Coordinates of C-alpha atoms in Angstrom, one line a residue:
M1 CA -13.6 182.6 -11.7
F2 CA -16.7 180.7 -12.8
L3 CA -15.0 177.3 -12.3
R4 CA -11.7 177.2 -10.4
T5 CA -10.4 173.8 -11.5
S6 CA -10.8 171.0 -14.0
I7 CA -12.9 168.5 -12.1
T8 CA -13.9 166.0 -14.8
K9 CA -11.3 163.5 -13.6
S10 CA -11.5 164.5 -9.9
T11 CA -10.3 161.9 -7.5
N12 CA -12.4 163.2 -4.6
G13 CA -15.6 161.4 -5.6
C14 CA -18.9 162.5 -6.9
W15 CA -19.8 164.6 -3.9
D16 CA -16.7 166.8 -4.5
K17 CA -18.0 167.2 -8.0
A18 CA -21.4 168.0 -6.7
A19 CA -19.8 170.8 -4.6
Q20 CA -18.2 172.1 -7.8
L21 CA -21.6 172.0 -9.5
R22 CA -23.1 174.0 -6.6
E23 CA -20.4 176.6 -7.1
A24 CA -21.1 176.7 -10.8
L25 CA -24.8 177.2 -10.2
D26 CA -24.2 180.0 -7.7
C27 CA -21.9 181.8 -10.2
A28 CA -24.0 181.4 -13.3
D29 CA -25.7 184.3 -15.0
A30 CA -28.1 181.7 -16.6
V31 CA -28.7 178.0 -16.6
L32 CA -29.7 176.1 -19.7
I33 CA -31.0 172.7 -18.7
G34 CA -30.9 169.8 -21.2
A35 CA -33.0 166.9 -20.1
G36 CA -33.3 163.3 -21.4
A37 CA -35.0 160.1 -20.5
G38 CA -32.6 159.4 -17.7
L39 CA -34.0 162.3 -15.7
S40 CA -37.6 160.9 -15.7
T41 CA -36.2 157.4 -14.9
A42 CA -34.5 158.9 -11.9
A43 CA -37.8 160.4 -10.9
G44 CA -39.4 156.9 -11.0
F45 CA -41.0 156.9 -14.5
T46 CA -39.6 153.4 -15.4
Y47 CA -41.0 151.6 -18.4
S48 CA -40.4 148.0 -17.3
G49 CA -40.5 146.0 -14.2
E50 CA -43.1 146.4 -11.5
R51 CA -44.6 149.6 -12.9
F52 CA -45.1 148.0 -16.2
T53 CA -46.6 144.7 -14.9
A54 CA -48.9 146.6 -12.5
H55 CA -50.7 148.4 -15.3
F56 CA -50.4 146.0 -18.3
A57 CA -50.6 142.5 -17.0
D58 CA -53.3 141.5 -19.5
F59 CA -51.4 142.8 -22.5
I60 CA -48.2 141.1 -21.2
A61 CA -50.1 137.8 -20.9
K62 CA -51.6 138.1 -24.4
Y63 CA -48.6 139.4 -26.3
G64 CA -45.5 138.7 -24.2
F65 CA -44.5 142.3 -24.0
T66 CA -41.4 143.0 -22.0
D67 CA -41.5 146.8 -21.6
M68 CA -43.9 149.6 -22.0
Y69 CA -42.0 151.6 -24.6
S70 CA -41.5 148.8 -27.3
A71 CA -45.0 147.6 -26.8
G72 CA -46.3 151.0 -27.9
F73 CA -45.1 150.1 -31.5
Y74 CA -47.0 146.9 -31.6
P75 CA -49.5 146.7 -34.6
F76 CA -52.6 146.0 -32.6
P77 CA -55.4 144.4 -34.7
T78 CA -58.0 147.1 -33.9
L79 CA -58.0 150.7 -33.0
E80 CA -60.1 149.8 -30.0
E81 CA -57.3 147.7 -28.6
H82 CA -54.6 150.1 -29.7
W83 CA -56.2 152.9 -27.7
A84 CA -56.9 150.6 -24.7
Y85 CA -53.1 150.2 -24.5
W86 CA -52.2 153.7 -25.2
S87 CA -54.8 155.3 -23.0
R88 CA -53.3 153.5 -20.0
Y89 CA -49.8 154.5 -21.2
I90 CA -50.7 158.1 -21.5
A91 CA -52.6 158.2 -18.2
I92 CA -49.7 156.9 -16.1
N93 CA -46.9 158.8 -17.9
R94 CA -48.6 162.1 -18.6
Y95 CA -51.4 162.6 -16.1
Q96 CA -49.8 161.1 -13.0
D97 CA -47.1 162.8 -11.1
A98 CA -43.6 161.2 -11.0
P99 CA -43.2 159.3 -7.7
G100 CA -39.8 160.8 -6.9
T101 CA -38.8 164.4 -6.1
V102 CA -36.2 164.9 -8.9
Y103 CA -38.1 167.6 -10.8
S104 CA -39.1 169.5 -7.7
D105 CA -35.5 169.4 -6.4
L106 CA -34.3 170.7 -9.7
L107 CA -36.8 173.5 -9.7
R108 CA -35.6 174.5 -6.2
L109 CA -32.0 174.7 -7.6
V110 CA -32.8 177.0 -10.5
Q111 CA -36.0 178.9 -9.6
D112 CA -34.1 182.0 -8.7
K113 CA -31.9 181.9 -11.8
D114 CA -32.6 182.9 -15.4
Y115 CA -33.1 179.4 -16.7
F116 CA -34.5 177.6 -19.7
V117 CA -35.3 173.9 -20.3
L118 CA -34.7 172.0 -23.5
T119 CA -35.9 168.4 -23.3
T120 CA -36.6 165.4 -25.4
N121 CA -38.9 164.0 -22.8
V122 CA -42.6 164.0 -23.6
D123 CA -44.1 163.4 -20.2
H124 CA -44.4 167.1 -19.2
C125 CA -42.9 166.4 -15.7
F126 CA -41.3 169.9 -15.8
Q127 CA -44.6 171.7 -16.1
K128 CA -46.3 169.4 -13.5
A129 CA -43.5 170.2 -11.1
G130 CA -44.1 173.9 -11.4
F131 CA -41.6 175.0 -14.0
D132 CA -42.7 178.1 -16.0
K133 CA -44.1 176.7 -19.2
R134 CA -42.7 179.7 -21.1
R135 CA -39.3 178.4 -20.2
L136 CA -39.8 174.9 -21.6
F137 CA -39.2 173.5 -25.1
Y138 CA -40.5 169.9 -25.6
T139 CA -38.8 169.1 -28.9
Q140 CA -40.2 165.6 -29.4
G141 CA -43.9 166.1 -28.7
D142 CA -46.3 165.5 -25.8
Y143 CA -48.1 162.5 -24.5
G144 CA -51.0 164.8 -23.8
L145 CA -51.6 165.8 -27.5
W146 CA -53.1 164.0 -30.5
Q147 CA -52.7 164.9 -34.2
C148 CA -54.0 163.8 -37.5
S149 CA -52.2 160.6 -38.5
K150 CA -51.8 161.7 -42.1
P151 CA -51.3 164.6 -41.0
C152 CA -53.7 166.8 -43.1
H153 CA -53.2 169.9 -41.0
P154 CA -50.6 171.2 -38.5
K155 CA -52.6 171.3 -35.4
T156 CA -52.7 169.3 -32.2
Y157 CA -55.5 168.4 -29.7
D158 CA -55.6 167.9 -26.0
N159 CA -56.4 164.3 -25.1
E160 CA -56.9 164.3 -21.3
E161 CA -60.7 164.1 -21.1
T162 CA -61.0 161.3 -23.7
V163 CA -58.0 159.4 -22.3
R164 CA -59.5 159.3 -18.9
R165 CA -62.8 158.0 -20.3
M166 CA -60.9 155.4 -22.3
V167 CA -59.2 154.1 -19.1
A168 CA -62.4 154.1 -17.2
E169 CA -64.6 152.5 -19.8
Q170 CA -62.4 150.0 -21.6
K171 CA -63.3 146.3 -21.2
D172 CA -61.5 143.2 -22.4
M173 CA -58.5 145.3 -23.6
R174 CA -60.7 147.4 -25.9
V175 CA -62.1 150.9 -25.6
P176 CA -65.7 151.7 -26.9
S177 CA -65.6 152.4 -30.6
E178 CA -67.2 155.8 -30.1
L179 CA -64.1 156.9 -28.2
V180 CA -61.6 156.1 -31.0
P181 CA -60.2 159.5 -31.9
R182 CA -60.5 160.7 -35.5
C183 CA -59.3 163.8 -37.2
P184 CA -62.0 166.5 -37.2
V185 CA -60.9 167.7 -40.6
C186 CA -60.4 164.6 -42.7
G187 CA -61.8 161.8 -40.5
A188 CA -58.5 159.8 -40.5
P189 CA -57.5 158.1 -37.2
M190 CA -55.7 160.4 -34.8
S191 CA -52.2 159.5 -33.7
M192 CA -49.8 160.6 -30.9
N193 CA -48.0 163.9 -31.2
L194 CA -44.6 162.2 -30.9
R195 CA -41.6 162.5 -33.2
A196 CA -41.5 158.9 -34.5
D197 CA -41.4 159.7 -38.2
A198 CA -41.9 162.4 -40.8
T199 CA -45.6 162.8 -39.9
F200 CA -44.8 164.6 -36.6
V201 CA -46.7 167.9 -36.3
E202 CA -44.9 171.0 -35.2
D203 CA -47.8 173.1 -34.2
E204 CA -47.9 176.8 -33.3
G205 CA -47.0 176.1 -29.7
W206 CA -44.0 174.1 -30.7
H207 CA -42.7 176.9 -32.9
R208 CA -43.3 179.5 -30.2
A209 CA -41.3 177.4 -27.8
A210 CA -38.5 176.9 -30.3
Q211 CA -38.3 180.7 -30.8
R212 CA -38.1 181.3 -27.0
Y213 CA -35.3 178.8 -26.8
Q214 CA -33.3 180.5 -29.6
D215 CA -34.0 183.9 -28.0
F216 CA -32.6 182.6 -24.7
V217 CA -29.4 181.3 -26.3
R218 CA -28.9 184.5 -28.2
R219 CA -29.6 186.7 -25.2
H220 CA -26.9 184.9 -23.1
A221 CA -24.2 184.6 -25.7
G222 CA -20.8 185.3 -24.1
M223 CA -22.2 185.2 -20.6
R224 CA -21.5 182.9 -17.7
V225 CA -23.9 180.1 -18.7
L226 CA -24.1 176.7 -17.0
Y227 CA -25.2 174.1 -19.5
L228 CA -26.7 171.5 -17.2
E229 CA -27.3 168.2 -19.0
L230 CA -29.3 165.6 -17.1
G231 CA -29.9 162.0 -18.2
V232 CA -29.2 162.6 -21.9
G233 CA -28.1 159.5 -23.9
M234 CA -27.0 159.0 -27.4
N235 CA -30.4 158.3 -29.1
T236 CA -30.7 161.9 -30.3
P237 CA -27.4 163.6 -29.4
G238 CA -27.9 166.3 -32.0
I239 CA -30.7 167.9 -30.0
I240 CA -29.0 168.5 -26.7
K241 CA -25.6 167.0 -26.2
Y242 CA -23.7 168.1 -29.3
P243 CA -25.2 171.7 -29.3
F244 CA -24.3 172.0 -25.6
W245 CA -20.7 170.9 -26.3
K246 CA -20.4 173.3 -29.2
M247 CA -21.8 176.3 -27.2
V248 CA -19.5 175.6 -24.3
Y249 CA -16.5 175.4 -26.6
Q250 CA -17.4 178.7 -28.2
N251 CA -17.9 180.5 -25.0
P252 CA -14.9 180.6 -22.6
K253 CA -17.1 181.8 -19.7
A254 CA -19.5 178.7 -20.0
V255 CA -19.4 175.5 -18.0
Y256 CA -20.8 172.1 -19.0
A257 CA -22.2 169.8 -16.4
C258 CA -23.4 166.3 -17.1
L259 CA -25.2 164.1 -14.6
N260 CA -25.8 160.6 -16.1
L261 CA -25.4 157.1 -14.6
S262 CA -22.7 155.4 -16.7
E263 CA -22.8 158.0 -19.5
A264 CA -21.1 161.1 -18.0
Y265 CA -18.4 162.3 -20.3
C266 CA -17.3 165.3 -22.4
P267 CA -14.9 166.0 -25.3
K268 CA -11.3 166.9 -24.3
E269 CA -11.7 170.4 -25.8
I270 CA -14.0 171.4 -23.0
K271 CA -12.6 169.2 -20.3
K272 CA -11.3 172.0 -18.1
R273 CA -14.7 173.6 -18.0
S274 CA -16.7 170.4 -17.4
I275 CA -18.3 168.7 -14.5
C276 CA -19.1 165.1 -15.3
I277 CA -20.8 163.1 -12.5
D278 CA -21.4 159.4 -13.2
V279 CA -24.1 158.7 -10.6
D280 CA -27.8 158.4 -10.0
I281 CA -29.2 161.9 -10.7
G282 CA -31.8 161.9 -7.9
P283 CA -29.5 161.9 -4.8
V284 CA -27.3 164.6 -6.2
L285 CA -30.1 166.9 -7.0
K286 CA -31.7 166.2 -3.6
T287 CA -28.5 167.0 -1.8
L288 CA -27.9 170.2 -3.7
A289 CA -31.5 171.4 -3.3
A290 CA -31.4 170.7 0.5
A291 CA -28.3 173.0 0.8
R292 CA -30.0 176.0 -0.8

């Protein structure tokens, strides 16, 4: 059998559940990974504390910011200051590797499996760790892309070269005015390609990835699929969590696994085919990867 026992309420501790997860991985015909912010946090991409103060001390002193994420919504008085903040933000969260090994450990677990990744994360840690980009669907955008803020057309633009210049050339919390990005079509200011409101651009790449995801789900209908949910909270449960629960419920051969510190749970309808581990994701993945 794909999963021998109900282990959601196991009394043998998280490592017994980790052993059950290893069994589920070994038996699976395919693995669908659903990744949320908790996975990148486990990898060291924290948005407050020492990492925040090390890169944004001047902004913290001026505005009293308490974390990197909420500060990104601040209405800076000029575009030059806005991009001084955001260029640093992008540089450390998109173009630096995560300090931990969480993503490489996860790749080691699934690299020999038929897998696909559905994620709300926008830091592209999967691709940087070596995951096949054709098996990734970043539903909420990409820190590495800009779009027209209006938007006047459905296209996105790589920002790495300009972002690196912004970081290197900014002074007194301002980037040079000539580096402020503007739409090449209408001249409006560019904005981040992040799903924050109705202006989010779903470009050709986004739609191709969405189609590959749907193809993966359809191709494995009725098979032994492990739905591996990692660090997914309740901010946008309709993207990963609820669909995973529904697909497991509809497929008696499927198993649902959830690794999430303080938020590992499942509906009673799929309890007998669920593995919920309330623990820091990093050590579990590292232990599982080392055993392969």
